[in-house]
Amino acid sequence: GEDVEQSLFLSVREGDSSVINCTYTDSSSTYLYWYKQEPGAGLQLLTYIFSNMDMKQDQRLTVLLNKKDKHLSLRIADTQTGDSAIYFCAETSYSSASKIIFGSGTRLSIRP
Amino acid sequence: DAGVTQSPTHLIKTRGQQVTLRCSPKSGHDTVSWYQQALGQGPQFIFQYYEEEERQRGNFPDRFSGHQFPNYSSELNVNALWLGDSALYLCASSLWGSNQPQHFGDGTRLSIL
């Protein structure tokens, strides 16, 4: 069945890079997403990648996709205190309008 | 350009009651999906509406029902509420058949006492 897994916690020092990893099981995944959720807030789409791409860069964010291993990662360069949040990895099959399958989220905390 | 708007922001109900949550999609979008996010978990897909019909449904009981109106807005109804229904309910909108990602609202926080 469809499943998305990610580690629960990550702690990094301010200014370092953060790398959040995710694995998924659905071989027909079409779109893969990273969402950010701050306390008490909804979901903010950070970036997404189509399954025929290997990498996507958007300012401080770099997404890497290894489709063979069904592994997705999000790298945040120069991590700041404002990056503290829960990050959700997610995927859809067939089209971007299809249901989204989310992981349980990785809580990123920043050390001074 | 208004994004996805949901109402109310917070709601408190007691066991056995029913509730209606509302969602207005982003301008230009015609498809609405609903998700339930329990505390400490990722969102779970409830169902999706397009052209006023339920198109996909997740693993939720019949107590969860919905509706889409001609102006593309949508309602989520939950009957016979129980404690386990306490969650953040998120609405997402998109354009059917497009390659653009879904946009989420800020959610309705539902607490069951």
Coordinates of C-alpha atoms in Angstrom, one line a residue:
Chain A
G1 CA 0.0 0.0 0.0
E2 CA 0.9 3.6 0.0
D3 CA 3.2 4.7 2.9
V4 CA 5.5 7.6 3.6
E5 CA 8.1 7.4 6.4
Q6 CA 10.3 10.0 7.9
S7 CA 12.3 10.4 11.1
L8 CA 10.5 12.2 13.9
F9 CA 13.1 14.7 15.1
L10 CA 16.1 16.6 13.9
S11 CA 18.2 19.1 15.8
V12 CA 20.8 21.3 14.0
R13 CA 22.9 24.3 15.0
E14 CA 21.9 27.7 13.6
G15 CA 23.8 28.4 10.4
D16 CA 24.4 24.7 9.6
S17 CA 22.6 22.8 6.9
S18 CA 19.5 20.6 7.8
V19 CA 18.8 17.5 5.8
I20 CA 15.4 15.8 6.3
N21 CA 14.9 12.4 4.8
C22 CA 11.9 10.5 3.6
T23 CA 11.1 7.2 2.0
Y24 CA 7.9 6.2 0.2
T25 CA 6.5 2.9 -1.1
D26 CA 4.3 3.9 -4.0
S27 CA 6.2 3.2 -7.2
S28 CA 3.5 5.2 -9.2
S29 CA 4.2 8.4 -7.2
T30 CA 4.0 11.3 -9.6
Y31 CA 4.6 14.3 -7.4
L32 CA 6.5 14.5 -4.2
Y33 CA 6.2 17.5 -1.8
W34 CA 7.7 19.1 1.2
Y35 CA 5.3 21.0 3.5
K36 CA 6.1 23.1 6.5
Q37 CA 3.8 23.5 9.5
E38 CA 4.4 26.0 12.3
P39 CA 2.7 25.6 15.7
G40 CA -1.1 26.2 15.4
A41 CA -0.9 26.9 11.7
G42 CA -1.9 25.1 8.5
L43 CA 0.3 23.6 5.9
Q44 CA 2.7 25.7 3.8
L45 CA 3.9 24.2 0.6
L46 CA 7.7 24.7 0.5
T47 CA 8.6 22.9 -2.7
Y48 CA 7.7 20.0 -4.9
I49 CA 9.3 17.8 -7.5
F50 CA 7.9 15.8 -10.4
S51 CA 9.0 12.2 -10.4
N52 CA 11.0 12.4 -13.6
M53 CA 13.4 14.9 -11.9
D54 CA 16.4 14.2 -9.8
M55 CA 16.9 17.5 -8.1
K56 CA 15.3 20.9 -7.6
Q57 CA 16.8 23.9 -6.0
D58 CA 14.9 27.0 -4.8
Q59 CA 17.0 29.5 -2.9
R60 CA 18.0 27.8 0.4
L61 CA 16.1 24.7 -0.4
T62 CA 17.4 21.7 -2.3
V63 CA 15.3 18.6 -3.0
L64 CA 16.9 15.4 -4.1
L65 CA 14.9 12.4 -5.4
N66 CA 16.3 8.9 -5.8
K67 CA 13.4 7.2 -7.6
K68 CA 15.1 3.8 -7.6
D69 CA 15.4 3.7 -3.8
K70 CA 12.1 5.7 -3.3
H71 CA 14.1 8.2 -1.2
L72 CA 13.4 12.0 -1.0
S73 CA 15.4 14.5 0.9
L74 CA 15.1 18.2 1.7
R75 CA 18.2 20.2 2.4
I76 CA 17.9 23.6 4.1
A77 CA 21.1 25.7 3.8
D78 CA 22.1 28.2 6.5
T79 CA 19.3 27.1 8.9
Q80 CA 17.7 29.9 10.8
T81 CA 15.6 30.0 14.0
G82 CA 12.6 30.7 11.7
D83 CA 13.0 27.3 10.1
S84 CA 11.9 25.7 13.4
A85 CA 8.8 23.7 12.4
I86 CA 7.4 20.3 11.5
Y87 CA 8.3 19.3 7.9
F88 CA 6.0 16.8 6.1
C89 CA 7.0 14.7 3.2
A90 CA 4.1 13.8 0.9
E91 CA 3.3 12.2 -2.4
T92 CA 0.5 11.9 -4.9
S93 CA -0.1 9.4 -7.7
Y94 CA -1.5 10.0 -11.2
S95 CA -2.0 13.8 -10.9
S96 CA -1.3 16.7 -8.6
A97 CA -5.1 16.9 -7.8
S98 CA -5.1 13.4 -6.4
K99 CA -5.2 12.6 -2.7
I100 CA -2.0 13.4 -0.9
I101 CA -0.3 10.8 1.3
F102 CA 1.6 12.4 4.1
G103 CA 4.4 11.2 6.4
S104 CA 4.2 11.7 10.1
G105 CA 6.4 14.8 10.0
T106 CA 9.9 15.6 11.2
R107 CA 10.2 18.2 13.9
L108 CA 13.2 20.5 13.2
S109 CA 14.7 22.3 16.2
I110 CA 17.5 24.8 15.9
R111 CA 20.3 25.1 18.5
P112 CA 22.0 28.5 19.0
Chain B
D1 CA -6.2 37.0 -4.6
A2 CA -7.7 35.1 -1.7
G3 CA -6.3 31.8 -0.9
V4 CA -8.2 28.9 0.7
T5 CA -10.4 30.1 3.5
Q6 CA -11.9 27.9 6.2
S7 CA -14.5 28.6 8.9
P8 CA -14.7 28.5 11.7
T9 CA -11.2 28.7 13.1
H10 CA -12.0 26.8 16.3
L11 CA -15.0 24.8 17.4
I12 CA -15.9 22.9 20.5
K13 CA -18.5 20.2 20.5
T14 CA -19.7 17.4 22.8
R15 CA -19.9 13.7 22.1
G16 CA -22.8 12.7 20.0
Q17 CA -23.3 16.1 18.3
Q18 CA -22.8 16.9 14.7
V19 CA -20.6 19.6 13.1
T20 CA -20.3 21.4 9.7
L21 CA -17.1 22.9 8.6
R22 CA -16.8 25.2 5.6
C23 CA -14.2 25.8 2.9
S24 CA -13.8 28.3 0.1
P25 CA -11.3 27.3 -2.5
K26 CA -8.6 29.6 -3.9
S27 CA -9.8 31.7 -6.8
G28 CA -9.6 29.7 -10.0
H29 CA -9.7 26.3 -8.3
D30 CA -12.6 23.9 -8.8
T31 CA -11.6 20.9 -6.7
V32 CA -11.7 20.6 -2.9
S33 CA -10.1 17.9 -0.7
W34 CA -10.5 17.5 3.0
Y35 CA -7.9 16.1 5.4
Q36 CA -7.9 15.2 9.1
Q37 CA -4.8 15.9 11.1
A38 CA -4.8 14.4 14.6
L39 CA -2.3 15.7 17.1
G40 CA 1.2 14.6 16.4
Q41 CA 0.4 13.0 13.1
G42 CA 0.4 13.8 9.4
P43 CA -2.8 14.8 7.6
Q44 CA -5.1 11.9 6.5
F45 CA -7.2 12.2 3.3
I46 CA -10.9 12.1 4.0
F47 CA -12.5 12.8 0.5
Q48 CA -12.3 15.0 -2.6
Y49 CA -15.1 16.9 -4.5
Y50 CA -15.2 18.0 -8.1
E51 CA -18.2 19.0 -10.1
E52 CA -20.3 18.6 -6.9
E53 CA -19.6 14.9 -6.7
E54 CA -17.4 12.9 -4.3
R55 CA -14.5 11.7 -6.5
Q56 CA -12.2 9.9 -4.1
R57 CA -12.6 8.8 -0.5
G58 CA -10.1 7.8 2.2
N59 CA -10.6 5.3 5.0
F60 CA -13.2 7.2 6.9
P61 CA -16.7 6.0 8.1
D62 CA -20.0 7.2 6.7
R63 CA -20.3 9.6 9.6
F64 CA -18.1 11.8 7.5
S65 CA -19.9 13.3 4.6
G66 CA -19.5 16.3 2.4
H67 CA -20.9 18.6 -0.2
Q68 CA -19.7 20.9 -2.9
F69 CA -21.7 23.9 -4.1
P70 CA -21.9 25.4 -7.7
N71 CA -19.5 28.1 -6.6
Y72 CA -16.9 25.3 -5.8
S73 CA -17.1 25.9 -2.0
S74 CA -17.5 22.9 0.2
E75 CA -18.7 21.6 3.5
L76 CA -17.5 18.7 5.7
N77 CA -20.2 17.2 7.9
V78 CA -19.4 14.9 10.8
N79 CA -22.2 13.1 12.7
A80 CA -22.2 11.3 16.1
L81 CA -19.0 13.0 17.2
W82 CA -16.7 11.1 19.5
L83 CA -13.5 12.1 21.3
G84 CA -11.4 10.6 18.5
D85 CA -12.7 13.2 16.0
S86 CA -10.8 15.9 17.8
A87 CA -8.3 17.1 15.2
L88 CA -7.3 19.9 12.8
Y89 CA -9.4 19.6 9.7
L90 CA -7.7 21.0 6.6
C91 CA -9.2 21.9 3.3
A92 CA -7.1 22.0 0.1
S93 CA -8.1 23.2 -3.3
S94 CA -6.7 22.6 -6.8
L95 CA -7.6 22.8 -10.4
W96 CA -8.8 19.5 -11.8
G97 CA -6.5 18.0 -14.3
S98 CA -3.7 20.6 -13.8
N99 CA -0.1 20.0 -12.8
Q100 CA -0.2 22.6 -10.1
P101 CA -0.1 21.6 -6.4
Q102 CA -2.9 21.8 -4.0
H103 CA -3.2 24.8 -1.7
F104 CA -4.1 24.4 1.9
G105 CA -6.2 26.6 4.2
D106 CA -5.2 27.2 7.8
G107 CA -7.7 24.6 9.1
T108 CA -10.5 24.3 11.6
R109 CA -9.4 23.1 15.1
L110 CA -12.3 20.8 16.4
S111 CA -12.3 19.8 20.0
I112 CA -14.7 17.2 21.3
L113 CA -15.5 17.2 25.1

